[in-house]
PDB file of C-alpha atoms and ligand atoms in Angstrom:
ATOM      1  CA  UNK A 148       0.000   0.000   0.000  1.00 39.00           C
ATOM      2  CA  UNK A 149       1.256   3.487  -0.726  1.00 39.00           C
ATOM      3  CA  UNK A 150       1.639   5.911   2.131  1.00 41.00           C
ATOM      4  CA  UNK A 151      -0.170   9.210   2.231  1.00 42.00           C
ATOM      5  CA  UNK A 152       3.133  10.937   1.592  1.00 42.00           C
ATOM      6  CA  UNK A 153       3.811   9.304  -1.757  1.00 52.00           C
ATOM      7  CA  UNK A 154       0.211   9.116  -2.952  1.00 59.00           C
ATOM      8  CA  UNK A 155      -0.334  11.209  -6.030  1.00 64.00           C
ATOM      9  CA  UNK A 156      -2.074  14.473  -5.366  1.00 70.00           C
ATOM     10  CA  UNK A 157      -3.949  16.595  -7.858  1.00 68.00           C
ATOM     11  CA  UNK A 158      -1.143  19.154  -7.676  1.00 68.00           C
ATOM     12  CA  UNK A 159       1.430  16.413  -8.366  1.00 75.00           C
ATOM     13  CA  UNK A 160      -0.256  14.680 -11.270  1.00 77.00           C
ATOM     14  CA  UNK A 161      -1.681  17.939 -12.622  1.00 79.00           C
ATOM     15  CA  UNK A 162       1.680  19.693 -12.654  1.00 79.00           C
ATOM     16  CA  UNK A 163       3.301  16.630 -14.256  1.00 86.00           C
ATOM     17  CA  UNK A 164       0.592  16.563 -16.918  1.00 89.00           C
ATOM     18  CA  UNK A 165       1.205  20.255 -17.629  1.00 90.00           C
ATOM     19  CA  UNK A 166       4.972  19.833 -17.894  1.00 88.00           C
ATOM     20  CA  UNK A 167       4.553  16.762 -20.087  1.00 90.00           C
ATOM     21  CA  UNK A 168       2.141  18.542 -22.418  1.00 90.00           C
ATOM     22  CA  UNK A 169       4.332  21.644 -22.702  1.00 88.00           C
ATOM     23  CA  UNK A 170       7.259  19.405 -23.684  1.00 89.00           C
ATOM     24  CA  UNK A 171       5.211  17.446 -26.248  1.00 87.00           C
ATOM     25  CA  UNK A 172       5.214  18.034 -29.990  1.00 75.00           C
ATOM     26  CA  UNK A 173       1.448  18.661 -29.859  1.00 78.00           C
ATOM     27  CA  UNK A 174       1.963  21.793 -27.778  1.00 77.00           C
ATOM     28  CA  UNK A 175       4.298  23.205 -30.437  1.00 75.00           C
ATOM     29  CA  UNK A 176       2.160  22.459 -33.483  1.00 75.00           C
ATOM     30  CA  UNK A 177       0.873  25.826 -34.603  1.00 70.00           C
ATOM     31  CA  UNK A 178      -2.699  25.264 -35.711  1.00 81.00           C
ATOM     32  CA  UNK A 179      -3.006  26.603 -39.227  1.00 88.00           C
ATOM     33  CA  UNK A 180      -6.217  28.480 -38.494  1.00 91.00           C
ATOM     34  CA  UNK A 181      -7.039  31.654 -40.457  1.00 94.00           C
ATOM     35  CA  UNK A 182      -8.168  34.782 -38.517  1.00 94.00           C
ATOM     36  CA  UNK A 183     -11.806  34.569 -39.667  1.00 96.00           C
ATOM     37  CA  UNK A 184     -12.044  31.026 -38.361  1.00 95.00           C
ATOM     38  CA  UNK A 185     -10.395  31.991 -35.063  1.00 94.00           C
ATOM     39  CA  UNK A 186     -12.893  34.841 -34.701  1.00 96.00           C
ATOM     40  CA  UNK A 187     -15.870  32.597 -35.535  1.00 97.00           C
ATOM     41  CA  UNK A 188     -14.851  29.844 -33.086  1.00 97.00           C
ATOM     42  CA  UNK A 189     -13.986  32.216 -30.238  1.00 97.00           C
ATOM     43  CA  UNK A 190     -17.240  34.105 -30.794  1.00 98.00           C
ATOM     44  CA  UNK A 191     -19.204  30.847 -30.636  1.00 98.00           C
ATOM     45  CA  UNK A 192     -17.426  29.738 -27.424  1.00 98.00           C
ATOM     46  CA  UNK A 193     -18.063  33.115 -25.777  1.00 98.00           C
ATOM     47  CA  UNK A 194     -21.675  33.060 -26.928  1.00 98.00           C
ATOM     48  CA  UNK A 195     -22.086  29.753 -25.084  1.00 98.00           C
ATOM     49  CA  UNK A 196     -20.766  31.423 -21.921  1.00 98.00           C
ATOM     50  CA  UNK A 197     -22.903  34.551 -22.378  1.00 98.00           C
ATOM     51  CA  UNK A 198     -26.012  32.441 -23.056  1.00 98.00           C
ATOM     52  CA  UNK A 199     -25.431  30.388 -19.880  1.00 98.00           C
ATOM     53  CA  UNK A 200     -25.086  33.611 -17.858  1.00 98.00           C
ATOM     54  CA  UNK A 201     -28.403  34.882 -19.223  1.00 98.00           C
ATOM     55  CA  UNK A 202     -30.203  31.547 -18.932  1.00 98.00           C
ATOM     56  CA  UNK A 203     -29.177  31.046 -15.285  1.00 98.00           C
ATOM     57  CA  UNK A 204     -29.233  34.699 -14.247  1.00 98.00           C
ATOM     58  CA  UNK A 205     -25.612  34.396 -13.026  1.00 98.00           C
ATOM     59  CA  UNK A 206     -24.715  36.749 -10.147  1.00 98.00           C
ATOM     60  CA  UNK A 207     -21.514  38.752  -9.498  1.00 98.00           C
ATOM     61  CA  UNK A 208     -20.384  36.391  -6.683  1.00 98.00           C
ATOM     62  CA  UNK A 209     -20.837  33.423  -9.059  1.00 98.00           C
ATOM     63  CA  UNK A 210     -18.836  35.202 -11.773  1.00 98.00           C
ATOM     64  CA  UNK A 211     -16.002  35.979  -9.334  1.00 98.00           C
ATOM     65  CA  UNK A 212     -16.041  32.397  -7.986  1.00 97.00           C
ATOM     66  CA  UNK A 213     -15.701  31.129 -11.559  1.00 97.00           C
ATOM     67  CA  UNK A 214     -12.725  33.454 -12.126  1.00 98.00           C
ATOM     68  CA  UNK A 215     -11.022  32.241  -8.923  1.00 98.00           C
ATOM     69  CA  UNK A 216     -11.642  28.626  -9.930  1.00 98.00           C
ATOM     70  CA  UNK A 217     -10.165  29.129 -13.417  1.00 98.00           C
ATOM     71  CA  UNK A 218      -7.058  30.606 -11.780  1.00 98.00           C
ATOM     72  CA  UNK A 219      -6.798  27.549  -9.501  1.00 97.00           C
ATOM     73  CA  UNK A 220      -6.946  25.192 -12.490  1.00 97.00           C
ATOM     74  CA  UNK A 221      -3.971  27.010 -14.006  1.00 95.00           C
ATOM     75  CA  UNK A 222      -2.019  27.303 -10.754  1.00 94.00           C
ATOM     76  CA  UNK A 223      -2.526  23.565 -10.051  1.00 93.00           C
ATOM     77  CA  UNK A 224      -1.450  22.631 -13.573  1.00 93.00           C
ATOM     78  CA  UNK A 225      -4.787  20.935 -14.185  1.00 95.00           C
ATOM     79  CA  UNK A 226      -5.637  22.285 -17.633  1.00 96.00           C
ATOM     80  CA  UNK A 227      -4.483  19.083 -19.413  1.00 95.00           C
ATOM     81  CA  UNK A 228      -6.610  16.977 -17.050  1.00 95.00           C
ATOM     82  CA  UNK A 229      -9.632  19.226 -17.418  1.00 97.00           C
ATOM     83  CA  UNK A 230      -9.408  19.570 -21.201  1.00 97.00           C
ATOM     84  CA  UNK A 231      -8.894  15.857 -21.792  1.00 97.00           C
ATOM     85  CA  UNK A 232     -11.750  14.825 -19.501  1.00 97.00           C
ATOM     86  CA  UNK A 233     -14.362  17.370 -20.539  1.00 98.00           C
ATOM     87  CA  UNK A 234     -13.468  18.529 -24.045  1.00 98.00           C
ATOM     88  CA  UNK A 235     -11.222  16.080 -25.926  1.00 98.00           C
ATOM     89  CA  UNK A 236     -13.984  13.538 -26.632  1.00 98.00           C
ATOM     90  CA  UNK A 237     -15.903  16.102 -28.713  1.00 98.00           C
ATOM     91  CA  UNK A 238     -12.822  16.781 -30.867  1.00 98.00           C
ATOM     92  CA  UNK A 239     -12.179  13.051 -31.259  1.00 98.00           C
ATOM     93  CA  UNK A 240     -15.801  12.375 -32.295  1.00 98.00           C
ATOM     94  CA  UNK A 241     -15.601  15.167 -34.869  1.00 97.00           C
ATOM     95  CA  UNK A 242     -12.326  13.926 -36.357  1.00 96.00           C
ATOM     96  CA  UNK A 243     -13.622  10.316 -36.339  1.00 96.00           C
ATOM     97  CA  UNK A 244     -16.324  11.269 -38.857  1.00 96.00           C
ATOM     98  CA  UNK A 245     -13.738  11.222 -41.635  1.00 95.00           C
ATOM     99  CA  UNK A 246     -11.835   8.145 -40.467  1.00 94.00           C
ATOM    100  CA  UNK A 247     -12.128   4.460 -41.298  1.00 96.00           C
ATOM    101  CA  UNK A 248     -10.769   1.395 -39.519  1.00 98.00           C
ATOM    102  CA  UNK A 249     -10.556   0.828 -35.787  1.00 98.00           C
ATOM    103  CA  UNK A 250     -12.517   3.361 -33.731  1.00 98.00           C
ATOM    104  CA  UNK A 251     -10.466   5.980 -31.929  1.00 98.00           C
ATOM    105  CA  UNK A 252     -10.801   7.463 -28.466  1.00 98.00           C
ATOM    106  CA  UNK A 253      -9.137  10.247 -26.508  1.00 98.00           C
ATOM    107  CA  UNK A 254      -5.369  10.344 -25.925  1.00 98.00           C
ATOM    108  CA  UNK A 255      -5.755  11.716 -22.387  1.00 97.00           C
ATOM    109  CA  UNK A 256      -3.037  13.532 -20.421  1.00 96.00           C
ATOM    110  CA  UNK A 257      -0.850  10.528 -19.549  1.00 96.00           C
ATOM    111  CA  UNK A 258       0.787   9.506 -22.832  1.00 97.00           C
ATOM    112  CA  UNK A 259       4.585   9.460 -22.694  1.00 97.00           C
ATOM    113  CA  UNK A 260       6.673   9.001 -25.863  1.00 96.00           C
ATOM    114  CA  UNK A 261       9.817   6.904 -26.258  1.00 96.00           C
ATOM    115  CA  UNK A 262       8.922   3.966 -24.035  1.00 98.00           C
ATOM    116  CA  UNK A 263      10.789   0.652 -24.192  1.00 98.00           C
ATOM    117  CA  UNK A 264      10.535  -1.191 -27.548  1.00 98.00           C
ATOM    118  CA  UNK A 265       9.478  -4.811 -27.187  1.00 98.00           C
ATOM    119  CA  UNK A 266       9.103  -7.773 -29.548  1.00 98.00           C
ATOM    120  CA  UNK A 267       5.680  -8.883 -30.813  1.00 98.00           C
ATOM    121  CA  UNK A 268       5.275 -11.335 -27.950  1.00 98.00           C
ATOM    122  CA  UNK A 269       6.361  -9.810 -24.662  1.00 98.00           C
ATOM    123  CA  UNK A 270       5.439  -8.725 -21.174  1.00 98.00           C
ATOM    124  CA  UNK A 271       4.744  -5.074 -20.481  1.00 98.00           C
ATOM    125  CA  UNK A 272       7.295  -3.847 -17.881  1.00 98.00           C
ATOM    126  CA  UNK A 273       5.887  -4.309 -14.387  1.00 98.00           C
ATOM    127  CA  UNK A 274       7.048  -4.376 -10.778  1.00 98.00           C
ATOM    128  CA  UNK A 275       8.046  -7.753  -9.301  1.00 97.00           C
ATOM    129  CA  UNK A 276       5.084  -7.511  -6.957  1.00 96.00           C
ATOM    130  CA  UNK A 277       2.674  -5.913  -9.445  1.00 97.00           C
ATOM    131  CA  UNK A 278      -0.868  -6.588  -8.258  1.00 97.00           C
ATOM    132  CA  UNK A 279      -3.720  -7.452 -10.572  1.00 97.00           C
ATOM    133  CA  UNK A 280      -5.243 -10.269 -12.602  1.00 97.00           C
ATOM    134  CA  UNK A 281      -2.933 -11.349 -15.451  1.00 98.00           C
ATOM    135  CA  UNK A 282      -4.213 -10.283 -18.865  1.00 98.00           C
ATOM    136  CA  UNK A 283      -3.004 -11.513 -22.259  1.00 98.00           C
ATOM    137  CA  UNK A 284      -4.084  -9.535 -25.303  1.00 98.00           C
ATOM    138  CA  UNK A 285      -3.383 -11.058 -28.700  1.00 98.00           C
ATOM    139  CA  UNK A 286      -4.218  -9.634 -32.098  1.00 98.00           C
ATOM    140  CA  UNK A 287      -3.183  -8.515 -35.528  1.00 98.00           C
ATOM    141  CA  UNK A 288      -2.607  -5.139 -37.148  1.00 98.00           C
ATOM    142  CA  UNK A 289      -4.021  -4.952 -40.682  1.00 98.00           C
ATOM    143  CA  UNK A 290      -4.655  -2.585 -43.526  1.00 97.00           C
ATOM    144  CA  UNK A 291      -8.257  -1.737 -44.500  1.00 97.00           C
ATOM    145  CA  UNK A 292      -8.008  -4.330 -47.297  1.00 96.00           C
ATOM    146  CA  UNK A 293      -6.896  -7.052 -44.861  1.00 97.00           C
ATOM    147  CA  UNK A 294      -3.140  -6.994 -45.525  1.00 98.00           C
ATOM    148  CA  UNK A 295      -1.195  -7.756 -42.294  1.00 98.00           C
ATOM    149  CA  UNK A 296       1.116  -4.935 -41.246  1.00 98.00           C
ATOM    150  CA  UNK A 297       4.464  -6.310 -40.111  1.00 98.00           C
ATOM    151  CA  UNK A 298       6.681  -4.016 -38.023  1.00 98.00           C
ATOM    152  CA  UNK A 299       3.736  -1.909 -36.853  1.00 98.00           C
ATOM    153  CA  UNK A 300       4.068  -0.337 -33.395  1.00 98.00           C
ATOM    154  CA  UNK A 301       1.474  -1.065 -30.718  1.00 98.00           C
ATOM    155  CA  UNK A 302       2.212   1.541 -28.054  1.00 98.00           C
ATOM    156  CA  UNK A 303       0.406   0.563 -24.843  1.00 98.00           C
ATOM    157  CA  UNK A 304       0.108   2.348 -21.503  1.00 98.00           C
ATOM    158  CA  UNK A 305      -2.296   1.864 -18.642  1.00 98.00           C
ATOM    159  CA  UNK A 306      -2.926   2.446 -14.957  1.00 97.00           C
ATOM    160  CA  UNK A 307      -1.996  -0.131 -12.325  1.00 97.00           C
ATOM    161  CA  UNK A 308      -4.548  -2.070 -10.300  1.00 95.00           C
ATOM    162  CA  UNK A 309      -4.970   0.946  -8.017  1.00 94.00           C
ATOM    163  CA  UNK A 310      -5.634   3.314 -10.943  1.00 95.00           C
ATOM    164  CA  UNK A 311      -2.228   5.079 -10.973  1.00 95.00           C
ATOM    165  CA  UNK A 312      -0.025   5.859 -14.010  1.00 96.00           C
ATOM    166  CA  UNK A 313       3.779   5.680 -14.108  1.00 97.00           C
ATOM    167  CA  UNK A 314       5.280   9.125 -14.661  1.00 95.00           C
ATOM    168  CA  UNK A 315       2.403  10.858 -12.846  1.00 93.00           C
ATOM    169  CA  UNK A 316       2.195   9.027  -9.518  1.00 92.00           C
ATOM    170  CA  UNK A 317       5.450   9.275  -7.519  1.00 91.00           C
ATOM    171  CA  UNK A 318       5.213   5.774  -6.003  1.00 93.00           C
ATOM    172  CA  UNK A 319       5.035   4.034  -9.422  1.00 96.00           C
ATOM    173  CA  UNK A 320       8.450   3.460 -11.085  1.00 97.00           C
ATOM    174  CA  UNK A 321       9.128   5.174 -14.422  1.00 97.00           C
ATOM    175  CA  UNK A 322       8.145   3.098 -17.436  1.00 98.00           C
ATOM    176  CA  UNK A 323       5.890   0.774 -15.440  1.00 98.00           C
ATOM    177  CA  UNK A 324       3.046  -0.633 -17.561  1.00 98.00           C
ATOM    178  CA  UNK A 325       4.261   1.260 -20.625  1.00 98.00           C
ATOM    179  CA  UNK A 326       5.842  -0.176 -23.774  1.00 98.00           C
ATOM    180  CA  UNK A 327       5.885  -0.361 -27.569  1.00 98.00           C
ATOM    181  CA  UNK A 328       5.307  -3.801 -29.120  1.00 98.00           C
ATOM    182  CA  UNK A 329       6.507  -4.341 -32.696  1.00 98.00           C
ATOM    183  CA  UNK A 330       4.301  -6.710 -34.724  1.00 98.00           C
ATOM    184  CA  UNK A 331       5.790  -9.866 -36.282  1.00 98.00           C
ATOM    185  CA  UNK A 332       5.866 -10.884 -39.970  1.00 98.00           C
ATOM    186  CA  UNK A 333       2.118 -11.562 -39.869  1.00 98.00           C
ATOM    187  CA  UNK A 334       1.304  -8.296 -38.150  1.00 98.00           C
ATOM    188  CA  UNK A 335       0.584 -10.137 -34.913  1.00 98.00           C
ATOM    189  CA  UNK A 336       1.262  -9.311 -31.267  1.00 98.00           C
ATOM    190  CA  UNK A 337       0.820 -11.028 -27.894  1.00 98.00           C
ATOM    191  CA  UNK A 338       0.888  -8.692 -24.926  1.00 98.00           C
ATOM    192  CA  UNK A 339       1.096  -9.908 -21.322  1.00 98.00           C
ATOM    193  CA  UNK A 340       0.096  -7.444 -18.633  1.00 98.00           C
ATOM    194  CA  UNK A 341      -2.366  -7.060 -15.743  1.00 98.00           C
ATOM    195  CA  UNK A 342      -5.939  -5.762 -15.631  1.00 97.00           C
ATOM    196  CA  UNK A 343      -5.946  -2.043 -14.830  1.00 97.00           C
ATOM    197  CA  UNK A 344      -8.368  -0.553 -12.300  1.00 95.00           C
ATOM    198  CA  UNK A 345     -10.816   2.288 -12.925  1.00 96.00           C
ATOM    199  CA  UNK A 346      -9.181   5.724 -12.821  1.00 95.00           C
ATOM    200  CA  UNK A 347     -10.321   8.514 -10.550  1.00 95.00           C
ATOM    201  CA  UNK A 348      -9.664  12.156 -11.378  1.00 93.00           C
ATOM    202  CA  UNK A 349      -7.643  13.527  -8.427  1.00 91.00           C
ATOM    203  CA  UNK A 350     -10.296  14.765  -6.019  1.00 90.00           C
ATOM    204  CA  UNK A 351      -8.155  17.220  -4.078  1.00 91.00           C
ATOM    205  CA  UNK A 352      -7.694  19.770  -6.868  1.00 94.00           C
ATOM    206  CA  UNK A 353      -9.970  22.280  -8.606  1.00 96.00           C
ATOM    207  CA  UNK A 354     -11.291  19.799 -11.197  1.00 96.00           C
ATOM    208  CA  UNK A 355     -12.220  17.379  -8.424  1.00 95.00           C
ATOM    209  CA  UNK A 356     -13.773  20.232  -6.444  1.00 95.00           C
ATOM    210  CA  UNK A 357     -15.929  21.246  -9.424  1.00 96.00           C
ATOM    211  CA  UNK A 358     -17.077  17.634  -9.889  1.00 97.00           C
ATOM    212  CA  UNK A 359     -17.972  17.361  -6.198  1.00 96.00           C
ATOM    213  CA  UNK A 360     -19.793  20.685  -6.057  1.00 95.00           C
ATOM    214  CA  UNK A 361     -21.772  19.728  -9.182  1.00 96.00           C
ATOM    215  CA  UNK A 362     -22.710  16.368  -7.623  1.00 97.00           C
ATOM    216  CA  UNK A 363     -21.044  14.305 -10.377  1.00 97.00           C
ATOM    217  CA  UNK A 364     -18.649  11.384  -9.963  1.00 97.00           C
ATOM    218  CA  UNK A 365     -14.906  11.530 -10.859  1.00 97.00           C
ATOM    219  CA  UNK A 366     -14.459   8.059 -12.395  1.00 97.00           C
ATOM    220  CA  UNK A 367     -13.347   6.633 -15.706  1.00 98.00           C
ATOM    221  CA  UNK A 368     -13.882   2.891 -16.337  1.00 98.00           C
ATOM    222  CA  UNK A 369     -10.769   0.674 -16.372  1.00 98.00           C
ATOM    223  CA  UNK A 370      -9.032   1.061 -19.735  1.00 98.00           C
ATOM    224  CA  UNK A 371      -5.942   0.287 -21.785  1.00 98.00           C
ATOM    225  CA  UNK A 372      -4.532   3.167 -23.830  1.00 98.00           C
ATOM    226  CA  UNK A 373      -3.233   2.141 -27.252  1.00 98.00           C
ATOM    227  CA  UNK A 374      -1.617   4.020 -30.093  1.00 98.00           C
ATOM    228  CA  UNK A 375      -1.021   1.941 -33.223  1.00 98.00           C
ATOM    229  CA  UNK A 376       1.457   3.257 -35.786  1.00 98.00           C
ATOM    230  CA  UNK A 377       2.493   1.805 -39.155  1.00 98.00           C
ATOM    231  CA  UNK A 378       4.500   3.316 -41.980  1.00 97.00           C
ATOM    232  CA  UNK A 379       2.225   4.917 -44.601  1.00 97.00           C
ATOM    233  CA  UNK A 380      -0.877   4.580 -42.434  1.00 98.00           C
ATOM    234  CA  UNK A 381      -2.936   6.848 -40.235  1.00 97.00           C
ATOM    235  CA  UNK A 382      -2.006   6.442 -36.573  1.00 97.00           C
ATOM    236  CA  UNK A 383      -4.847   5.196 -34.409  1.00 97.00           C
ATOM    237  CA  UNK A 384      -5.153   6.533 -30.872  1.00 98.00           C
ATOM    238  CA  UNK A 385      -7.704   4.607 -28.884  1.00 98.00           C
ATOM    239  CA  UNK A 386      -8.638   2.916 -25.616  1.00 98.00           C
ATOM    240  CA  UNK A 387      -9.938  -0.551 -24.808  1.00 98.00           C
ATOM    241  CA  UNK A 388     -12.452  -1.114 -22.013  1.00 98.00           C
ATOM    242  CA  UNK A 389     -13.788  -4.177 -20.165  1.00 98.00           C
ATOM    243  CA  UNK A 390     -17.310  -5.597 -20.418  1.00 98.00           C
ATOM    244  CA  UNK A 391     -19.226  -5.333 -17.170  1.00 96.00           C
ATOM    245  CA  UNK A 392     -16.663  -2.921 -15.712  1.00 96.00           C
ATOM    246  CA  UNK A 393     -17.697  -0.240 -13.274  1.00 97.00           C
ATOM    247  CA  UNK A 394     -18.330   3.229 -14.777  1.00 98.00           C
ATOM    248  CA  UNK A 395     -18.459   1.851 -18.332  1.00 98.00           C
ATOM    249  CA  UNK A 396     -21.839   3.505 -18.846  1.00 97.00           C
ATOM    250  CA  UNK A 397     -21.010   6.765 -17.095  1.00 98.00           C
ATOM    251  CA  UNK A 398     -17.384   7.594 -17.999  1.00 98.00           C
ATOM    252  CA  UNK A 399     -16.696  11.121 -16.733  1.00 98.00           C
ATOM    253  CA  UNK A 400     -14.606  11.657 -19.909  1.00 98.00           C
ATOM    254  CA  UNK A 401     -17.385  10.307 -22.217  1.00 98.00           C
ATOM    255  CA  UNK A 402     -14.726   8.410 -24.165  1.00 98.00           C
ATOM    256  CA  UNK A 403     -16.179   4.876 -24.395  1.00 98.00           C
ATOM    257  CA  UNK A 404     -17.511   3.313 -27.613  1.00 98.00           C
ATOM    258  CA  UNK A 405     -19.216  -0.097 -27.864  1.00 98.00           C
ATOM    259  CA  UNK A 406     -16.660  -1.286 -30.453  1.00 98.00           C
ATOM    260  CA  UNK A 407     -13.859  -0.770 -27.923  1.00 98.00           C
ATOM    261  CA  UNK A 408     -15.135  -3.067 -25.164  1.00 98.00           C
ATOM    262  CA  UNK A 409     -13.166  -6.274 -24.519  1.00 98.00           C
ATOM    263  CA  UNK A 410     -14.658  -9.312 -22.819  1.00 98.00           C
ATOM    264  CA  UNK A 411     -11.634 -11.358 -21.656  1.00 98.00           C
ATOM    265  CA  UNK A 412     -12.268 -14.917 -20.467  1.00 98.00           C
ATOM    266  CA  UNK A 413     -10.170 -16.584 -17.752  1.00 97.00           C
ATOM    267  CA  UNK A 414      -8.228 -19.689 -18.811  1.00 97.00           C
ATOM    268  CA  UNK A 415      -7.509 -22.659 -16.511  1.00 97.00           C
ATOM    269  CA  UNK A 416      -4.597 -20.754 -14.949  1.00 96.00           C
ATOM    270  CA  UNK A 417      -6.663 -17.701 -14.065  1.00 95.00           C
ATOM    271  CA  UNK A 418      -5.186 -15.647 -16.894  1.00 98.00           C
ATOM    272  CA  UNK A 419      -7.696 -13.381 -18.633  1.00 98.00           C
ATOM    273  CA  UNK A 420      -7.370 -13.753 -22.399  1.00 98.00           C
ATOM    274  CA  UNK A 421      -8.807 -11.695 -25.227  1.00 98.00           C
ATOM    275  CA  UNK A 422      -7.972 -10.903 -28.815  1.00 98.00           C
ATOM    276  CA  UNK A 423      -8.410  -7.588 -30.592  1.00 98.00           C
ATOM    277  CA  UNK A 424      -7.324  -6.594 -34.104  1.00 98.00           C
ATOM    278  CA  UNK A 425      -6.434  -3.076 -35.223  1.00 98.00           C
ATOM    279  CA  UNK A 426      -7.326  -1.901 -38.726  1.00 98.00           C
ATOM    280  CA  UNK A 427      -5.487   1.112 -40.121  1.00 98.00           C
ATOM    281  CA  UNK A 428      -6.332   3.196 -43.181  1.00 97.00           C
ATOM    282  CA  UNK A 429      -3.676   4.462 -45.551  1.00 96.00           C
ATOM    283  CA  UNK A 430      -2.600   8.017 -45.157  1.00 90.00           C
TER     284      UNK A 430
HETATM  285  C1  LIG B 269      -7.663  11.711 -17.723  1.00 57.88           C
HETATM  286  C2  LIG B 269      -7.031  10.583 -17.265  1.00 57.88           C
HETATM  287  C3  LIG B 269      -7.031   9.438 -18.021  1.00 57.88           C
HETATM  288  O1  LIG B 269      -6.421   8.293 -17.618  1.00 57.88           O
HETATM  289  C4  LIG B 269      -7.647   9.422 -19.253  1.00 57.88           C
HETATM  290  O2  LIG B 269      -7.603   8.278 -19.939  1.00 57.88           O
HETATM  291  C5  LIG B 269      -8.279  10.548 -19.718  1.00 57.88           C
HETATM  292  C6  LIG B 269      -8.284  11.702 -18.950  1.00 57.88           C
HETATM  293  C7  LIG B 269      -7.634  12.955 -16.908  1.00 57.88           C
HETATM  294  O3  LIG B 269      -7.412  12.893 -15.698  1.00 57.88           O
HETATM  295  O4  LIG B 269      -7.808  14.035 -17.484  1.00 57.88           O
HETATM  296 FE1  LIG B 270      -6.282   6.864 -18.933  1.00 57.88          FE
END
C-alpha cells in the first residue's frame, strides 16, 4: 500500500501533466487556423458562456467564484486533465467522422513518448510484486483491405490495479506498464500485462472540487490506452475497455464506444485472455 506521503495528489499529477504537455510536440504544433475562423470559433465559445449567464441569471459572486476557480486550475497545472476529460472527446468524435478502420478514443493527459521497444510477444514492464489479474491480449494489425502490417508499433500504456499511471504518480516506477510492441511478420502481437483498475480524477484539486460541487462522480472505467502506428498509415489513438466494468456507462470523460469493449475470459490458470485486431487506413 502506498503511504499518504507518496500518494499522487492533484497538484502532483496535474503539474506533471502540464509539464509533459508543454514538452510534447502537440503543444508546439501551430494550428493553421485563419483569422476569420479563429474569430468565428472564439465568438461561438463566448456566446455559449454569455447564453449560460443569461439563462441562469448568473450573479456577481458566481462570476467571481468562476474566475477564482479558473485561476486555480492554471495554478494547479490541471488544464491538461480538465481539457482531456471534458473537451477532448468532442474533438475526437468530430475527427472520427472522416476516419475508417478501428474506432479511436481520446489520448488523455498521460501519454509518454519513447517507451521501451518490445518484440511482438512480450510482457509489459511491471514491478516484481505488481498486483492485478494477469491479462493476455493477442491480435493482428491490418490494412483496411486485410493486408497484415508487419513491423507496426502497438504503443500501450495503462494504470496499475490501483488506478495510478507511471510518470504521474510518484510511487510508481518510471516506465511501469508502458511499452511499444513491434508486430511480427504476420502483423501479430501477444501482450502480457495485468488488468488495470478504474481511474479517478484527483479529487483534491480544482477539477475534483468542481465535480464534487456539481454532484457528479470523478471516475473513468478501467481502460488500456493504445496508439497503433504503421508506416504509410494513419495512426490510431484509442482505448480498450472491459465488459461489465464499473463506470463503463457513465465515464466522466465520455470516451467509451461499444466497439472498444473487450470481454476477456479466464483460462484454466486464471489468466484473462482476449484478442483484438487493429485496422489502419492508408494516409
Ligand atoms: C484523464 C485521465 C485518463 O487516464 C484518461 O484516460 C483521460 C483523462 C484525466 O485525468 O484528465
Ligand atoms: Fe487513462
